[in-house]
C-alpha cells in the first residue's frame, strides 16, 4: 500500500484536521459557555456534567468571562477569514 | 466545420456537467443547515448558490487539465472528453435519483477513463495514479472526516452540557451557517474550476484560443452561472439523505460537521492530499452522529452510499466507453449528435421517474423512514408503490394547478424546483 498512500501528507491532514476541524467548534462552545456565565466554574468541571434539567442562572458574565468569550469567537472568525484567504490565494 | 460543431457540443456538455455538479453537491454544504432548520430550505440553497458563484470568481488559477496523472494526456481528444462528460452526467443523475451523495469529480474521472479505455485501450490509463489519487482517497476521506467530526461533536456536546438549549441552538445556528457557507465557497472555487479547465482544454484543442491562453471571461461567467443555477435548484433528494437519513442532527452537530468538512477539504488540498468534497462532507455528518452521545447513525444507508462510491468509477466508465463506441461507430458529428439525443432521453426519463416520488423544499425535512427510503429507488417508484400523502398522484406538468392545490394533502406538486 505504501506506494499508493503518502503517509506523511495523510498524517498532516489528520492532525491538522483534528486541531482545526474539532478545535474551532470546541472554542465556539467554550465561548458560548463563558457568555452564558453560570456558576459552574471551569467549563469542563464535574459540576457541569450535572445534567440538563437544572435551570441555568443567567447571571451577567464578568469581564474576564466576556474577554475570554470574545477571544474564542475571534479565533473562530479568524479561522473563517484564513479559510477565505486560502481560497483566494489559489492554494486549493 | 465538424470540428467546430463538436467543440460547441463539448462546451455545452461541460456546462451541463457543471450544472449537475452544482445540484448534486448542494447537500454537502447545506443539508445540515436545512435539517436543523437553521435556514429555510429555499434560503439555504440561495445562499449556497450565491457563494458558489462568488467562489467561482475567487481564484482564477485554472489549469487546462482533465484527469491529470490518471490518463495519458496525449490521448485526450474532443471525442474522448465528450464521451467522458456524458458518462459523468449520467452517473450524477442516477445517484441523484437514488438520493445517494457521490463524488461528481469521481464520476467525471470515471467517464473519461472509460472513454479513454474505449479509445486506445488499457495503455491510455495510468493505473497507479488512479489507485493513488482516486480509489485510496475515496476510502480514506470518510474515515478522516468521521474522526474529526466525531471528536469535535463530542467535545462540543460535553462543553454545552447543562447550558440552556434555546441559547446553544441559537448560538450554534450562527456557527453552522458560517461554516456551511465556507464549504459552499470552497466548492465553488474548486469545482467550477474543473469545468473551466475542461472548456479551456477543449478550446485549445479546437484551436479557438492559443495554447497559453488564460480562461476567457465568458467561460468563467458561464461556469459560475450554471453551477449556481444547479445549486439553487438544489438536489433535494441528496439533501434529504444527508440531512435526515444518515443521522438526526441538531445545530451543535451541524456546526461540528460543517467545520470538519471545511477544515478537512481545505487542509487536504493544502497538504497535497486532495479528498473529494462529497466523501468528506458525508463522513463529517456520520461523524457528528458517532460523537454525539445517544445519536444513532443509520449504517445500512451509509453502507449503500459507500457501495455507490465504489460503483462510481466503473459505472461512469462504462457509460463513457459506450458513448465513445457509439460516437465512433456512427462516426463524425452524427455520432456525437446521437449520443446527445440519448443523453437527453435518459435525463428526461430520470426526471419523470423522479416525479413519481418528488422530493423538494416542502418535504425535504420529513421524518426519515428507512423502508420508505428504499421506496425512493426507481424500481419501487415505477411500480407506483403507495407512499405517504405527499406522493399523491401528481399532474407533473410543472404548473401549480389550482385544483390540486386545494385537494393536495401536503402535496408537493406544481413546483419545478425539485431537481
Short mmCIF file of C-alpha atoms in Angstrom, two decimals:
data_model
loop_
_atom_site.label_atom_id
_atom_site.label_comp_id
_atom_site.label_asym_id
_atom_site.label_seq_id
_atom_site.Cartn_x
_atom_site.Cartn_y
_atom_site.Cartn_z
CA UNK A 1 0.00 0.00 0.00
CA UNK A 2 2.87 2.33 0.76
CA UNK A 3 3.38 3.40 -2.82
CA UNK A 4 -0.26 4.42 -3.06
CA UNK A 5 -0.54 6.46 0.10
CA UNK A 6 1.57 9.41 1.03
CA UNK A 7 1.54 8.67 4.71
CA UNK A 8 3.28 11.93 5.56
CA UNK A 9 0.62 14.08 3.90
CA UNK A 10 -2.13 11.94 5.35
CA UNK A 11 -0.77 12.29 8.88
CA UNK A 12 -0.56 16.05 8.43
CA UNK A 13 -4.14 16.19 7.20
CA UNK A 14 -5.40 14.11 10.12
CA UNK A 15 -3.53 16.05 12.79
CA UNK A 16 -4.29 19.49 11.36
CA UNK A 17 -7.85 18.37 10.64
CA UNK A 18 -8.48 17.37 14.23
CA UNK A 19 -6.83 20.52 15.61
CA UNK A 20 -8.76 22.90 13.34
CA UNK A 21 -11.87 20.92 12.46
CA UNK A 22 -12.60 19.83 16.02
CA UNK A 23 -10.90 22.75 17.73
CA UNK A 24 -12.98 25.53 16.20
CA UNK A 25 -16.39 24.13 17.25
CA UNK A 26 -14.91 23.43 20.67
CA UNK A 27 -13.76 27.02 21.01
CA UNK A 28 -17.15 28.17 19.85
CA UNK A 29 -18.82 26.04 22.52
CA UNK A 30 -16.38 27.34 25.12
CA UNK A 31 -17.17 30.90 24.08
CA UNK A 32 -20.89 30.27 24.46
CA UNK A 33 -20.34 28.66 27.82
CA UNK A 34 -18.35 31.66 29.04
CA UNK A 35 -21.01 34.04 27.75
CA UNK A 36 -23.85 32.29 29.50
CA UNK A 37 -21.93 32.81 32.68
CA UNK A 38 -23.38 30.45 35.13
CA UNK A 39 -21.61 29.44 38.21
CA UNK A 40 -20.33 26.08 37.10
CA UNK A 41 -16.79 27.38 37.25
CA UNK A 42 -14.33 25.79 34.87
CA UNK A 43 -16.04 24.74 31.65
CA UNK A 44 -15.38 21.03 31.90
CA UNK A 45 -15.86 20.76 35.63
CA UNK A 46 -17.69 17.81 37.04
CA UNK A 47 -20.42 20.14 38.12
CA UNK A 48 -21.19 20.99 34.54
CA UNK A 49 -21.97 17.35 33.94
CA UNK A 50 -24.84 17.57 36.36
CA UNK A 51 -27.48 17.20 33.70
CA UNK A 52 -29.71 19.37 31.62
CA UNK A 53 -32.68 19.69 33.94
CA UNK A 54 -31.16 22.39 36.07
CA UNK A 55 -32.38 25.84 35.19
CA UNK A 56 -29.37 27.85 34.27
CA UNK A 57 -28.93 31.02 36.19
CA UNK A 58 -28.21 33.67 33.66
CA UNK A 59 -26.16 35.98 35.75
CA UNK A 60 -24.31 38.60 33.83
CA UNK A 61 -20.87 37.29 32.94
CA UNK A 62 -17.92 39.08 34.46
CA UNK A 63 -15.37 40.98 32.43
CA UNK A 64 -12.91 38.12 32.42
CA UNK A 65 -15.53 35.78 31.01
CA UNK A 66 -16.58 38.30 28.39
CA UNK A 67 -12.98 38.75 27.28
CA UNK A 68 -12.48 35.00 27.20
CA UNK A 69 -15.62 34.51 25.12
CA UNK A 70 -14.52 37.33 22.83
CA UNK A 71 -11.16 35.64 22.27
CA UNK A 72 -12.87 32.33 21.48
CA UNK A 73 -15.22 33.87 18.93
CA UNK A 74 -12.42 35.97 17.46
CA UNK A 75 -10.38 32.83 16.82
CA UNK A 76 -13.38 31.24 15.08
CA UNK A 77 -13.88 34.29 12.87
CA UNK A 78 -10.14 34.38 12.23
CA UNK A 79 -10.24 30.79 11.06
CA UNK A 80 -13.02 31.60 8.58
CA UNK A 81 -11.06 34.59 7.28
CA UNK A 82 -7.96 32.41 6.95
CA UNK A 83 -10.02 29.87 5.02
CA UNK A 84 -11.27 32.52 2.61
CA UNK A 85 -7.74 33.84 2.23
CA UNK A 86 -6.57 30.35 1.39
CA UNK A 87 -9.22 30.02 -1.33
CA UNK A 88 -8.43 33.43 -2.80
CA UNK A 89 -4.72 32.74 -2.87
CA UNK A 90 -5.41 29.79 -5.15
CA UNK A 91 -3.92 27.25 -2.81
CA UNK A 92 -6.70 24.77 -3.38
CA UNK B 1 -16.87 22.65 -39.61
CA UNK B 2 -17.44 19.34 -37.88
CA UNK B 3 -14.65 20.20 -35.50
CA UNK B 4 -16.31 23.50 -34.59
CA UNK B 5 -19.66 21.85 -34.03
CA UNK B 6 -18.04 19.23 -31.84
CA UNK B 7 -16.30 21.97 -29.89
CA UNK B 8 -19.61 23.70 -29.27
CA UNK B 9 -21.08 20.38 -28.19
CA UNK B 10 -18.25 19.75 -25.75
CA UNK B 11 -18.61 23.22 -24.24
CA UNK B 12 -22.35 22.78 -23.83
CA UNK B 13 -21.91 19.32 -22.31
CA UNK B 14 -19.26 20.62 -19.94
CA UNK B 15 -21.68 23.30 -18.78
CA UNK B 16 -24.35 20.62 -18.35
CA UNK B 17 -21.94 18.64 -16.21
CA UNK B 18 -21.16 21.81 -14.27
CA UNK B 19 -24.89 22.17 -13.65
CA UNK B 20 -25.30 18.59 -12.38
CA UNK B 21 -22.23 19.12 -10.23
CA UNK B 22 -23.96 22.12 -8.67
CA UNK B 23 -27.20 20.43 -7.77
CA UNK B 24 -25.55 17.18 -6.80
CA UNK B 25 -23.34 18.90 -4.25
CA UNK B 26 -25.72 21.42 -2.68
CA UNK B 27 -26.28 18.98 0.14
CA UNK B 28 -22.61 18.79 1.06
CA UNK B 29 -22.78 22.31 2.39
CA UNK B 30 -26.42 22.92 3.15
CA UNK B 31 -28.02 19.61 4.16
CA UNK B 32 -27.27 20.07 7.85
CA UNK B 33 -28.45 23.70 7.94
CA UNK B 34 -31.70 22.65 6.28
CA UNK B 35 -32.19 19.66 8.56
CA UNK B 36 -31.70 21.66 11.74
CA UNK B 37 -33.87 24.47 10.35
CA UNK B 38 -31.05 26.91 10.92
CA UNK B 39 -32.03 28.17 7.48
CA UNK B 40 -35.23 27.79 5.48
CA UNK B 41 -34.65 25.32 2.63
CA UNK B 42 -35.02 27.96 -0.07
CA UNK B 43 -32.81 30.41 1.79
CA UNK B 44 -30.14 27.78 2.23
CA UNK B 45 -29.93 26.87 -1.44
CA UNK B 46 -29.99 30.53 -2.43
CA UNK B 47 -27.14 31.30 -0.05
CA UNK B 48 -25.21 28.31 -1.31
CA UNK B 49 -25.81 29.31 -4.93
CA UNK B 50 -24.57 32.85 -4.35
CA UNK B 51 -21.47 31.58 -2.53
CA UNK B 52 -20.75 29.05 -5.27
CA UNK B 53 -20.98 31.86 -7.80
CA UNK B 54 -18.66 34.07 -5.75
CA UNK B 55 -16.33 31.14 -5.18
CA UNK B 56 -16.01 30.55 -8.91
CA UNK B 57 -14.64 34.06 -9.31
CA UNK B 58 -12.41 33.94 -6.25
CA UNK B 59 -9.40 32.29 -7.71
CA UNK B 60 -8.63 32.06 -11.37
CA UNK B 61 -5.53 29.96 -11.50
CA UNK B 62 -7.25 27.48 -13.79
CA UNK B 63 -5.11 24.81 -15.35
CA UNK B 64 -6.16 23.26 -18.63
CA UNK B 65 -6.07 19.72 -17.36
CA UNK B 66 -8.52 16.91 -17.16
CA UNK B 67 -7.87 13.75 -15.19
CA UNK B 68 -4.24 14.81 -14.90
CA UNK B 69 -1.97 11.96 -13.88
CA UNK B 70 -4.81 9.49 -14.40
CA UNK B 71 -4.87 9.15 -18.16
CA UNK B 72 -2.28 9.71 -20.85
CA UNK B 73 -2.64 13.38 -21.77
CA UNK B 74 -1.85 12.63 -25.43
CA UNK B 75 -4.95 10.53 -25.98
CA UNK B 76 -7.36 13.21 -24.82
CA UNK B 77 -9.36 14.32 -27.84
CA UNK B 78 -12.60 16.23 -28.03
CA UNK B 79 -14.48 12.97 -28.62
CA UNK B 80 -12.92 11.37 -25.56
CA UNK B 81 -13.75 14.38 -23.40
CA UNK B 82 -17.28 14.49 -24.72
CA UNK B 83 -17.96 10.81 -24.02
CA UNK B 84 -16.40 11.19 -20.57
CA UNK B 85 -18.60 14.15 -19.74
CA UNK B 86 -21.70 12.23 -20.76
CA UNK B 87 -20.63 9.35 -18.52
CA UNK B 88 -20.20 11.75 -15.61
CA UNK B 89 -23.56 13.42 -16.17
CA UNK B 90 -25.45 10.12 -16.42
CA UNK B 91 -23.93 8.79 -13.19
CA UNK B 92 -24.66 12.07 -11.41
CA UNK B 93 -28.29 11.80 -12.47
CA UNK B 94 -28.59 8.14 -11.46
CA UNK B 95 -27.21 8.79 -7.98
CA UNK B 96 -29.40 11.86 -7.67
CA UNK B 97 -32.47 9.78 -8.48
CA UNK B 98 -31.46 7.30 -5.80
CA UNK B 99 -30.74 10.16 -3.41
CA UNK B 100 -27.18 9.00 -2.91
CA UNK B 101 -24.40 11.54 -2.50
CA UNK B 102 -21.45 10.52 -4.63
CA UNK B 103 -18.47 12.41 -5.87
CA UNK B 104 -19.05 14.44 -9.02
CA UNK B 105 -15.37 14.60 -9.78
CA UNK B 106 -15.06 10.83 -9.48
CA UNK B 107 -17.95 10.49 -11.91
CA UNK B 108 -16.11 12.72 -14.36
CA UNK B 109 -12.85 10.83 -13.90
CA UNK B 110 -14.71 7.55 -14.36
CA UNK B 111 -16.34 8.76 -17.55
CA UNK B 112 -13.06 9.97 -19.01
CA UNK B 113 -11.20 6.80 -18.03
CA UNK B 114 -13.94 4.73 -19.64
CA UNK B 115 -13.82 6.66 -22.88
CA UNK B 116 -10.02 6.53 -22.92
CA UNK B 117 -10.21 2.74 -22.47
CA UNK B 118 -12.63 2.55 -25.37
CA UNK B 119 -10.49 4.82 -27.49
CA UNK B 120 -6.97 3.44 -27.03
CA UNK B 121 -7.24 0.53 -24.60
CA UNK B 122 -5.59 -0.04 -21.25
CA UNK B 123 -2.34 1.66 -22.24
CA UNK B 124 -4.03 5.07 -22.07
CA UNK B 125 -4.80 4.80 -18.36
CA UNK B 126 -2.25 5.40 -15.61
CA UNK B 127 -3.49 2.73 -13.20
CA UNK B 128 -1.19 3.54 -10.31
CA UNK B 129 -2.33 7.16 -10.49
CA UNK B 130 -5.92 6.01 -10.47
CA UNK B 131 -5.40 3.94 -7.33
CA UNK B 132 -3.33 6.54 -5.53
CA UNK B 133 -5.35 9.62 -6.46
CA UNK B 134 -8.89 8.32 -6.69
CA UNK B 135 -9.51 4.95 -5.04
CA UNK B 136 -7.39 5.26 -1.90
CA UNK B 137 -8.53 8.82 -1.08
CA UNK B 138 -12.13 7.66 -1.51
CA UNK B 139 -11.55 5.11 1.26
CA UNK B 140 -9.60 7.47 3.48
CA UNK B 141 -11.74 10.62 3.18
CA UNK B 142 -14.77 9.43 5.14
CA UNK B 143 -12.59 7.86 7.83
CA UNK B 144 -10.66 11.08 8.39
CA UNK B 145 -13.84 13.14 8.34
CA UNK B 146 -15.61 10.80 10.78
CA UNK B 147 -12.68 11.08 13.21
CA UNK B 148 -12.54 14.88 13.03
CA UNK B 149 -16.28 15.46 13.23
CA UNK B 150 -16.76 12.88 15.99
CA UNK B 151 -14.04 14.49 18.10
CA UNK B 152 -15.49 17.94 17.54
CA UNK B 153 -19.05 16.85 18.26
CA UNK B 154 -18.08 15.01 21.41
CA UNK B 155 -16.15 17.98 22.79
CA UNK B 156 -18.95 20.37 21.91
CA UNK B 157 -21.57 18.13 23.47
CA UNK B 158 -19.53 17.93 26.61
CA UNK B 159 -18.91 21.66 26.81
CA UNK B 160 -22.52 22.63 26.21
CA UNK B 161 -23.99 20.12 28.64
CA UNK B 162 -26.20 21.88 31.14
CA UNK B 163 -26.48 25.06 29.12
CA UNK B 164 -29.99 26.24 28.24
CA UNK B 165 -30.95 24.63 24.98
CA UNK B 166 -32.51 27.64 23.32
CA UNK B 167 -29.30 29.53 23.82
CA UNK B 168 -26.99 26.85 22.46
CA UNK B 169 -29.15 26.16 19.45
CA UNK B 170 -29.35 29.87 18.66
CA UNK B 171 -25.60 30.31 19.03
CA UNK B 172 -24.69 27.23 17.06
CA UNK B 173 -27.08 28.20 14.33
CA UNK B 174 -24.73 31.07 13.54
CA UNK B 175 -21.71 28.84 13.70
CA UNK B 176 -23.39 26.29 11.50
CA UNK B 177 -24.42 28.74 8.81
CA UNK B 178 -20.96 30.30 8.85
CA UNK B 179 -19.11 27.03 8.45
CA UNK B 180 -21.57 25.76 5.83
CA UNK B 181 -21.01 28.96 3.87
CA UNK B 182 -17.31 28.28 3.84
CA UNK B 183 -17.94 24.80 2.43
CA UNK B 184 -20.08 26.34 -0.34
CA UNK B 185 -17.41 28.87 -1.15
CA UNK B 186 -14.73 26.19 -1.31
CA UNK B 187 -16.96 24.09 -3.54
CA UNK B 188 -17.48 26.96 -5.96
CA UNK B 189 -13.76 27.63 -6.10
CA UNK B 190 -12.76 24.01 -6.61
CA UNK B 191 -15.44 22.53 -8.76
CA UNK B 192 -16.27 25.40 -11.10
CA UNK B 193 -12.56 25.43 -11.94
CA UNK B 194 -12.78 21.84 -13.10
CA UNK B 195 -15.41 22.73 -15.68
CA UNK B 196 -13.45 25.84 -16.67
CA UNK B 197 -10.37 23.66 -17.13
CA UNK B 198 -12.27 21.24 -19.37
CA UNK B 199 -13.69 24.02 -21.52
CA UNK B 200 -10.33 25.73 -21.77
CA UNK B 201 -8.75 22.46 -22.82
CA UNK B 202 -11.43 21.93 -25.43
CA UNK B 203 -10.99 25.47 -26.76
CA UNK B 204 -7.24 24.95 -27.04
CA UNK B 205 -7.66 21.56 -28.68
CA UNK B 206 -10.16 23.03 -31.12
CA UNK B 207 -7.81 25.88 -31.95
CA UNK B 208 -10.25 28.53 -30.76
CA UNK B 209 -7.74 30.05 -28.36
CA UNK B 210 -3.92 29.88 -28.28
CA UNK B 211 -2.33 27.16 -26.16
CA UNK B 212 -1.07 29.55 -23.49
CA UNK B 213 -4.39 31.36 -23.21
CA UNK B 214 -5.94 32.11 -19.87
CA UNK B 215 -9.60 31.36 -19.32
CA UNK B 216 -11.84 33.66 -21.38
CA UNK B 217 -14.21 35.67 -19.23
CA UNK B 218 -17.35 34.20 -20.76
CA UNK B 219 -16.17 30.73 -19.71
CA UNK B 220 -15.76 31.84 -16.09
CA UNK B 221 -19.12 33.54 -16.15
CA UNK B 222 -20.90 30.59 -17.76
CA UNK B 223 -19.36 28.03 -15.40
CA UNK B 224 -20.15 30.15 -12.34
CA UNK B 225 -23.69 30.73 -13.54
CA UNK B 226 -24.56 27.13 -14.33
CA UNK B 227 -23.06 25.83 -11.12
CA UNK B 228 -25.01 28.43 -9.14
CA UNK B 229 -28.19 27.59 -11.03
CA UNK B 230 -27.74 23.90 -10.30
CA UNK B 231 -27.05 24.66 -6.68
CA UNK B 232 -30.14 26.82 -6.42
CA UNK B 233 -32.40 24.16 -7.89
CA UNK B 234 -31.00 22.01 -5.14
CA UNK B 235 -30.56 18.25 -5.22
CA UNK B 236 -33.33 17.84 -2.67
CA UNK B 237 -33.12 14.06 -2.72
CA UNK B 238 -29.48 14.14 -1.75
CA UNK B 239 -30.02 16.94 0.77
CA UNK B 240 -32.67 14.79 2.39
CA UNK B 241 -30.40 11.75 2.60
CA UNK B 242 -27.56 13.75 4.08
CA UNK B 243 -29.63 15.87 6.43
CA UNK B 244 -32.25 13.42 7.61
CA UNK B 245 -31.21 9.96 6.51
CA UNK B 246 -27.78 9.36 7.96
CA UNK B 247 -28.37 10.69 11.43
CA UNK B 248 -30.74 13.06 13.22
CA UNK B 249 -28.75 16.19 13.90
CA UNK B 250 -29.06 19.33 15.97
CA UNK B 251 -27.28 22.63 15.39
CA UNK B 252 -24.31 21.64 17.54
CA UNK B 253 -23.71 18.58 15.39
CA UNK B 254 -24.37 20.64 12.31
CA UNK B 255 -21.67 23.13 13.16
CA UNK B 256 -19.20 20.40 14.09
CA UNK B 257 -19.90 18.54 10.85
CA UNK B 258 -19.59 21.58 8.60
CA UNK B 259 -16.48 22.89 10.30
CA UNK B 260 -14.94 19.47 9.99
CA UNK B 261 -15.85 19.39 6.28
CA UNK B 262 -14.44 22.84 5.61
CA UNK B 263 -11.26 22.15 7.56
CA UNK B 264 -10.57 18.72 6.07
CA UNK B 265 -11.33 19.81 2.50
CA UNK B 266 -9.07 22.83 2.63
CA UNK B 267 -6.30 21.29 4.69
CA UNK B 268 -6.19 18.23 2.45
CA UNK B 269 -5.65 20.36 -0.62
CA UNK B 270 -3.13 22.45 1.29
CA UNK B 271 -1.10 19.34 2.12
CA UNK B 272 -1.44 17.99 -1.40
CA UNK B 273 -3.70 15.10 -0.49
CA UNK B 274 -6.91 16.16 -2.14
CA UNK B 275 -10.06 14.49 -0.90
CA UNK B 276 -13.47 14.57 -2.50
CA UNK B 277 -15.83 17.19 -1.07
CA UNK B 278 -18.72 14.75 -1.10
CA UNK B 279 -16.85 11.99 0.70
CA UNK B 280 -15.60 14.39 3.34
CA UNK B 281 -18.99 16.02 3.87
CA UNK B 282 -20.74 12.67 4.16
CA UNK B 283 -18.11 11.38 6.56
CA UNK B 284 -18.40 14.52 8.67
CA UNK B 285 -22.15 14.11 9.03
CA UNK B 286 -21.69 10.47 10.03
CA UNK B 287 -19.01 11.57 12.48
CA UNK B 288 -21.37 14.06 14.08
CA UNK B 289 -23.61 11.09 14.82
CA UNK B 290 -20.77 8.95 16.12
CA UNK B 291 -19.56 11.65 18.51
CA UNK B 292 -22.98 12.65 19.83
CA UNK B 293 -23.97 10.68 22.89
CA UNK B 294 -27.25 8.93 22.22
CA UNK B 295 -27.37 9.56 18.46
CA UNK B 296 -27.84 6.73 16.00
CA UNK B 297 -26.10 6.56 12.66
CA UNK B 298 -28.02 4.57 10.06
CA UNK B 299 -25.14 2.40 8.99
CA UNK B 300 -27.24 0.49 6.48
CA UNK B 301 -27.74 3.67 4.48
CA UNK B 302 -24.09 4.57 4.95
CA UNK B 303 -23.18 1.18 3.52
CA UNK B 304 -25.34 1.75 0.42
CA UNK B 305 -23.64 5.08 0.00
CA UNK B 306 -20.17 3.60 0.17
CA UNK B 307 -21.25 0.96 -2.33
CA UNK B 308 -22.33 3.75 -4.67
CA UNK B 309 -18.92 5.36 -4.25
CA UNK B 310 -17.28 2.11 -5.21
CA UNK B 311 -19.51 1.85 -8.28
CA UNK B 312 -18.97 5.44 -9.38
CA UNK B 313 -15.78 4.85 -11.28
CA UNK B 314 -16.75 1.66 -13.16
CA UNK B 315 -20.33 2.76 -13.80
CA UNK B 316 -19.44 6.17 -15.17
CA UNK B 317 -16.62 4.44 -17.05
CA UNK B 318 -18.98 2.01 -18.75
CA UNK B 319 -21.26 4.83 -19.84
CA UNK B 320 -18.26 6.81 -21.06
CA UNK B 321 -16.97 3.82 -23.02
CA UNK B 322 -20.37 3.06 -24.55
CA UNK B 323 -20.73 6.68 -25.59
CA UNK B 324 -17.33 6.68 -27.19
CA UNK B 325 -18.06 3.50 -29.15
CA UNK B 326 -21.45 4.76 -30.24
CA UNK B 327 -19.96 8.04 -31.31
CA UNK B 328 -17.13 6.36 -33.12
CA UNK B 329 -19.27 3.62 -34.64
CA UNK B 330 -21.67 6.04 -36.26
CA UNK B 331 -18.83 8.36 -36.99
CA UNK B 332 -18.39 12.09 -37.24
CA UNK B 333 -20.75 14.67 -35.92
CA UNK B 334 -23.78 12.43 -36.43
CA UNK B 335 -22.33 10.07 -33.84
CA UNK B 336 -21.95 12.85 -31.32
CA UNK B 337 -25.49 14.04 -32.00
CA UNK B 338 -26.78 10.53 -31.41
CA UNK B 339 -25.07 10.49 -28.02
CA UNK B 340 -26.58 13.88 -27.19
CA UNK B 341 -30.01 12.61 -28.15
CA UNK B 342 -29.59 9.55 -25.94
CA UNK B 343 -28.35 11.71 -23.08
CA UNK B 344 -31.41 13.94 -23.35
CA UNK B 345 -33.66 10.89 -23.50
CA UNK B 346 -32.07 9.30 -20.42
CA UNK B 347 -32.13 12.60 -18.50
CA UNK B 348 -35.79 13.16 -19.27
CA UNK B 349 -36.58 9.59 -18.28
CA UNK B 350 -34.89 10.07 -14.94
CA UNK B 351 -36.65 13.35 -14.40
CA UNK B 352 -40.01 11.67 -14.98
CA UNK B 353 -39.03 8.82 -12.67
CA UNK B 354 -38.20 11.42 -10.02
CA UNK B 355 -41.69 12.92 -10.34
CA UNK B 356 -43.15 9.63 -9.13
CA UNK B 357 -41.93 10.46 -5.71
CA UNK B 358 -40.82 14.04 -5.69
CA UNK B 359 -38.60 15.44 -3.00
CA UNK B 360 -38.37 19.19 -2.84
CA UNK B 361 -38.10 22.07 -0.43
CA UNK B 362 -41.51 21.33 1.06
CA UNK B 363 -40.90 17.76 2.17
CA UNK B 364 -37.13 17.62 2.42
CA UNK B 365 -37.30 17.55 6.21
CA UNK B 366 -39.98 14.92 6.69
CA UNK B 367 -39.19 12.17 9.13
CA UNK B 368 -36.91 9.55 7.66
CA UNK B 369 -38.30 6.08 7.33
CA UNK B 370 -35.75 3.50 6.31
CA UNK B 371 -38.38 1.40 4.50
CA UNK B 372 -39.70 4.37 2.60
CA UNK B 373 -36.20 5.39 1.75
CA UNK B 374 -35.84 2.18 -0.16
CA UNK B 375 -39.03 3.18 -1.91
CA UNK B 376 -37.13 6.10 -3.39
CA UNK B 377 -35.45 3.68 -5.70
CA UNK B 378 -36.89 3.70 -9.18
CA UNK B 379 -37.88 0.02 -9.10
CA UNK B 380 -40.44 0.72 -6.45
CA UNK B 381 -41.28 4.12 -7.80
CA UNK B 382 -42.17 2.93 -11.27
CA UNK B 383 -44.46 0.25 -9.88
CA UNK B 384 -46.37 3.02 -8.18
CA UNK B 385 -45.89 1.77 -4.65
CA UNK B 386 -48.11 3.81 -2.41
CA UNK B 387 -46.27 6.21 -0.23
CA UNK B 388 -47.32 8.78 2.35
CA UNK B 389 -49.64 11.62 1.48
CA UNK B 390 -47.06 13.67 -0.30
CA UNK B 391 -46.68 11.14 -3.08
CA UNK B 392 -50.25 11.51 -4.12
CA UNK B 393 -50.64 11.36 -7.89
CA UNK B 394 -49.31 14.46 -9.44
CA UNK B 395 -50.03 16.30 -12.62
CA UNK B 396 -46.40 16.69 -13.38
CA UNK B 397 -46.86 19.34 -15.99
CA UNK B 398 -44.84 21.67 -13.87
CA UNK B 399 -47.68 24.11 -13.24
CA UNK B 400 -49.38 24.61 -9.95
CA UNK B 401 -52.90 23.53 -10.66
CA UNK B 402 -55.44 25.36 -8.51
CA UNK B 403 -57.42 22.19 -8.02
CA UNK B 404 -54.54 20.11 -6.77
CA UNK B 405 -53.53 22.97 -4.52
CA UNK B 406 -56.88 22.65 -2.85
CA UNK B 407 -57.05 18.88 -2.59
CA UNK B 408 -53.36 18.29 -2.14
CA UNK B 409 -52.54 16.94 1.29
CA UNK B 410 -49.17 18.43 1.93
CA UNK B 411 -48.64 17.77 -1.72
CA UNK B 412 -45.51 18.86 -3.38
CA UNK B 413 -46.54 19.18 -6.95
CA UNK B 414 -46.54 22.20 -9.08
CA UNK B 415 -43.00 23.18 -8.34
CA UNK B 416 -40.33 22.93 -10.90
CA UNK B 417 -37.67 23.15 -8.31
CA UNK B 418 -37.47 19.52 -7.35
CA UNK B 419 -34.15 18.90 -9.02
#
